[in-house]
Short mmCIF file of N, CA and C in Angstrom, two decimals:
data_model
loop_
_atom_site.label_atom_id
_atom_site.label_comp_id
_atom_site.label_asym_id
_atom_site.label_seq_id
_atom_site.Cartn_x
_atom_site.Cartn_y
_atom_site.Cartn_z
N MET A 1047 1.08 -1.11 0.10
CA MET A 1047 0.38 -0.01 0.14
C MET A 1047 0.51 1.46 0.47
N ILE A 1048 0.55 2.00 -0.67
CA ILE A 1048 1.53 3.37 -1.17
C ILE A 1048 0.31 4.10 -0.10
N CYS A 1049 0.51 5.25 0.40
CA CYS A 1049 -0.51 6.77 1.05
C CYS A 1049 0.63 7.67 0.70
N ARG A 1050 -0.65 9.05 0.47
CA ARG A 1050 -0.14 9.56 -0.65
C ARG A 1050 -1.30 11.22 0.20
N ASN A 1051 -0.55 12.57 1.20
CA ASN A 1051 -1.40 13.12 1.01
C ASN A 1051 -1.74 14.05 0.21
N TYR A 1052 -3.35 14.84 -0.20
CA TYR A 1052 -3.32 15.57 -1.20
C TYR A 1052 -3.81 16.58 0.16
N GLY A 1053 -3.16 17.99 0.79
CA GLY A 1053 -4.04 18.51 1.68
C GLY A 1053 -4.50 18.14 2.27
N ASP A 1054 -5.79 17.95 2.83
CA ASP A 1054 -5.92 17.32 4.51
C ASP A 1054 -6.62 15.91 3.63
N VAL A 1055 -6.62 15.58 2.21
CA VAL A 1055 -6.90 14.09 1.89
C VAL A 1055 -5.80 12.80 2.02
N LEU A 1056 -5.88 11.39 2.24
CA LEU A 1056 -5.25 11.21 2.79
C LEU A 1056 -5.70 9.85 1.55
N VAL A 1057 -4.77 9.36 0.67
CA VAL A 1057 -5.34 8.82 -0.52
C VAL A 1057 -4.42 7.63 -0.21
N LYS A 1058 -5.17 6.18 -0.55
CA LYS A 1058 -4.52 4.62 -0.29
C LYS A 1058 -4.43 4.07 -1.52
N ILE A 1059 -3.35 3.98 -2.11
CA ILE A 1059 -3.38 3.03 -3.05
C ILE A 1059 -3.13 1.82 -2.99
N PHE A 1060 -3.72 0.87 -3.64
CA PHE A 1060 -3.42 -0.50 -3.48
C PHE A 1060 -2.39 -1.03 -4.45
N GLU A 1061 -2.01 -2.42 -4.69
CA GLU A 1061 -2.02 -3.16 -5.81
C GLU A 1061 -2.74 -4.09 -6.53
N THR A 1062 -4.43 -4.39 -5.87
CA THR A 1062 -4.75 -5.19 -5.67
C THR A 1062 -6.09 -4.97 -5.17
N ARG A 1063 -7.29 -5.14 -6.07
CA ARG A 1063 -8.65 -5.05 -5.46
C ARG A 1063 -8.79 -5.72 -3.89
N GLU A 1064 -8.66 -6.73 -4.10
CA GLU A 1064 -8.83 -7.66 -2.66
C GLU A 1064 -8.12 -7.34 -1.66
N GLU A 1065 -6.69 -6.45 -1.68
CA GLU A 1065 -6.13 -5.76 -0.67
C GLU A 1065 -6.53 -4.69 -0.23
N MET A 1066 -7.44 -3.79 -1.23
CA MET A 1066 -7.71 -2.86 -1.04
C MET A 1066 -9.28 -2.75 -0.28
N GLY A 1067 -9.63 -4.27 -0.46
CA GLY A 1067 -11.39 -4.60 0.18
C GLY A 1067 -10.77 -5.30 1.74
N ALA A 1068 -10.14 -5.46 1.95
CA ALA A 1068 -9.25 -5.99 3.45
C ALA A 1068 -9.37 -4.91 3.91
N GLU A 1069 -8.88 -3.72 3.37
CA GLU A 1069 -8.17 -2.87 3.97
C GLU A 1069 -9.69 -1.97 4.85
N ALA A 1070 -10.23 -2.13 3.67
CA ALA A 1070 -11.98 -1.21 3.99
C ALA A 1070 -12.01 -1.96 4.99
N ALA A 1071 -12.66 -3.34 4.59
CA ALA A 1071 -13.27 -4.34 5.76
C ALA A 1071 -12.59 -3.81 7.32
N ASP A 1072 -10.93 -3.73 7.38
CA ASP A 1072 -10.39 -3.47 8.74
C ASP A 1072 -11.25 -2.55 8.75
N GLU A 1073 -10.68 -1.38 8.16
CA GLU A 1073 -10.80 0.44 9.11
C GLU A 1073 -13.00 0.42 9.11
N VAL A 1074 -13.47 -0.70 8.16
CA VAL A 1074 -15.21 -0.49 9.37
C VAL A 1074 -15.40 -1.10 10.42
N SER A 1075 -14.41 -2.51 10.61
CA SER A 1075 -15.51 -3.49 11.54
C SER A 1075 -14.57 -2.18 13.01
N GLN A 1076 -13.12 -1.96 12.68
CA GLN A 1076 -12.74 -0.69 13.74
C GLN A 1076 -13.81 0.15 14.26
N TYR A 1077 -14.62 0.90 13.26
CA TYR A 1077 -15.63 1.67 13.10
C TYR A 1077 -16.91 1.02 13.84
N ILE A 1078 -17.09 -0.26 13.41
CA ILE A 1078 -18.13 -0.78 14.18
C ILE A 1078 -17.52 -1.68 15.68
N SER A 1079 -16.85 -1.98 15.87
CA SER A 1079 -16.52 -2.34 17.43
C SER A 1079 -17.08 -0.96 18.12
N THR A 1080 -16.45 0.23 17.91
CA THR A 1080 -16.01 1.40 18.71
C THR A 1080 -17.97 1.84 18.50
N LEU A 1081 -18.91 1.26 17.82
CA LEU A 1081 -20.68 1.89 17.98
C LEU A 1081 -21.03 1.17 18.61
N LEU A 1082 -20.20 -0.26 18.47
CA LEU A 1082 -21.28 -1.15 19.38
C LEU A 1082 -20.82 -1.34 20.68
N GLU A 1083 -19.60 -0.33 21.53
CA GLU A 1083 -19.43 -0.45 22.88
C GLU A 1083 -20.22 0.99 22.84
N GLU A 1084 -20.98 1.67 22.28
CA GLU A 1084 -21.37 2.76 22.59
C GLU A 1084 -22.92 2.56 22.86
N LYS A 1085 -23.87 0.78 21.90
CA LYS A 1085 -25.17 1.14 21.42
C LYS A 1085 -25.07 -0.55 21.73
N GLU A 1086 -26.19 -0.52 22.09
CA GLU A 1086 -26.08 -2.26 21.92
C GLU A 1086 -27.30 -2.45 20.75
N GLU A 1087 -27.75 -1.98 19.84
CA GLU A 1087 -27.33 -2.54 18.33
C GLU A 1087 -27.60 -0.80 17.83
N ILE A 1088 -27.11 -1.09 16.12
CA ILE A 1088 -26.94 -0.40 14.66
C ILE A 1088 -26.99 -0.59 14.12
N ASN A 1089 -27.10 0.85 13.19
CA ASN A 1089 -27.90 0.07 11.48
C ASN A 1089 -26.58 0.42 10.97
N CYS A 1090 -26.38 -0.66 9.63
CA CYS A 1090 -25.36 -0.26 8.82
C CYS A 1090 -25.95 -0.43 7.18
N MET A 1091 -25.76 0.52 6.42
CA MET A 1091 -25.96 0.21 5.49
C MET A 1091 -24.91 -0.64 4.17
N PHE A 1092 -25.07 -1.54 3.44
CA PHE A 1092 -23.91 -1.79 2.17
C PHE A 1092 -23.67 -1.30 1.25
N ALA A 1093 -23.81 -0.86 0.59
CA ALA A 1093 -23.12 -0.64 -1.44
C ALA A 1093 -23.33 -1.91 -1.99
N ALA A 1094 -24.55 -2.79 -3.08
CA ALA A 1094 -24.29 -3.73 -3.82
C ALA A 1094 -23.48 -3.32 -5.37
N ALA A 1095 -22.54 -3.34 -5.61
CA ALA A 1095 -21.93 -4.00 -6.44
C ALA A 1095 -20.89 -4.47 -6.97
N PRO A 1096 -20.63 -5.13 -7.47
CA PRO A 1096 -19.56 -5.93 -8.23
C PRO A 1096 -18.25 -5.19 -7.14
N SER A 1097 -17.60 -4.21 -7.02
CA SER A 1097 -16.78 -3.67 -6.69
C SER A 1097 -16.29 -3.42 -5.20
N GLN A 1098 -18.00 -4.03 -4.27
CA GLN A 1098 -17.11 -4.37 -3.42
C GLN A 1098 -17.42 -5.57 -2.87
N SER A 1099 -17.82 -6.64 -3.71
CA SER A 1099 -16.97 -8.22 -3.60
C SER A 1099 -16.03 -8.59 -2.67
N ASP A 1100 -15.04 -8.13 -2.45
CA ASP A 1100 -13.19 -8.06 -1.97
C ASP A 1100 -13.93 -7.83 -0.38
N PHE A 1101 -14.88 -6.38 -0.33
CA PHE A 1101 -14.55 -5.46 0.75
C PHE A 1101 -15.99 -6.62 1.68
N LEU A 1102 -17.03 -6.34 1.11
CA LEU A 1102 -18.08 -7.15 2.16
C LEU A 1102 -17.62 -8.98 2.53
N GLN A 1103 -17.03 -9.66 1.32
CA GLN A 1103 -16.26 -11.04 1.76
C GLN A 1103 -14.95 -11.21 2.88
N SER A 1104 -14.57 -9.47 3.01
CA SER A 1104 -14.08 -9.74 4.06
C SER A 1104 -14.51 -8.95 5.56
N LEU A 1105 -14.94 -8.48 5.25
CA LEU A 1105 -15.60 -7.77 6.33
C LEU A 1105 -16.75 -9.10 6.85
N VAL A 1106 -17.47 -10.10 6.20
CA VAL A 1106 -18.33 -10.93 7.05
C VAL A 1106 -17.01 -12.06 7.70
N GLU A 1107 -15.83 -12.03 7.03
CA GLU A 1107 -15.21 -13.22 7.45
C GLU A 1107 -14.56 -12.61 8.89
N ASN A 1108 -15.11 -11.59 9.33
CA ASN A 1108 -14.47 -10.97 10.62
C ASN A 1108 -15.26 -12.17 11.99
N THR A 1109 -14.45 -12.31 12.31
CA THR A 1109 -15.15 -13.03 13.59
C THR A 1109 -15.51 -12.09 14.85
N THR A 1110 -14.69 -11.27 14.65
CA THR A 1110 -15.23 -10.16 15.89
C THR A 1110 -16.29 -9.45 16.40
N ILE A 1111 -16.90 -8.98 15.00
CA ILE A 1111 -17.74 -8.41 14.80
C ILE A 1111 -18.90 -9.08 15.11
N ALA A 1112 -20.08 -8.60 16.00
CA ALA A 1112 -21.04 -9.08 16.51
C ALA A 1112 -22.45 -8.71 15.87
N TRP A 1113 -22.22 -9.56 14.91
CA TRP A 1113 -23.34 -9.45 13.94
C TRP A 1113 -25.12 -9.82 13.98
N GLU A 1114 -25.37 -10.13 15.45
CA GLU A 1114 -26.14 -10.40 16.38
C GLU A 1114 -26.98 -8.68 16.31
N ARG A 1115 -26.07 -7.84 16.32
CA ARG A 1115 -26.82 -6.71 17.38
C ARG A 1115 -26.56 -6.00 16.26
N ILE A 1116 -26.52 -5.84 14.58
CA ILE A 1116 -26.91 -5.04 13.30
C ILE A 1116 -27.96 -5.63 12.99
N ASN A 1117 -28.41 -4.27 12.29
CA ASN A 1117 -29.22 -4.55 11.26
C ASN A 1117 -28.60 -4.00 10.38
N ALA A 1118 -28.36 -4.82 9.51
CA ALA A 1118 -27.58 -4.26 8.44
C ALA A 1118 -28.55 -4.39 6.90
N PHE A 1119 -28.29 -3.37 5.95
CA PHE A 1119 -29.39 -3.50 4.51
C PHE A 1119 -28.42 -3.32 3.36
N HIS A 1120 -28.52 -3.47 2.35
CA HIS A 1120 -27.65 -3.97 1.25
C HIS A 1120 -28.89 -3.30 -0.16
N MET A 1121 -28.39 -2.19 -0.29
CA MET A 1121 -28.61 -1.05 -1.50
C MET A 1121 -28.46 -2.51 -2.56
#
């Protein structure tokens, strides 16, 4: 992964779509964990597109996420 800053924007550049999906899933799972520390239940909406497949696959493989406390919506 290559990181570059453009002003206040951090841009991450990945070798593969799989690597990008795994990194995005890791960041989202950390945010979900933070939200679940604050709330008993949360709602999440996920995009439905082929470009999201690697992200969603990595996210559902994360066994630390308490999915039973999440209402997930798939657009």
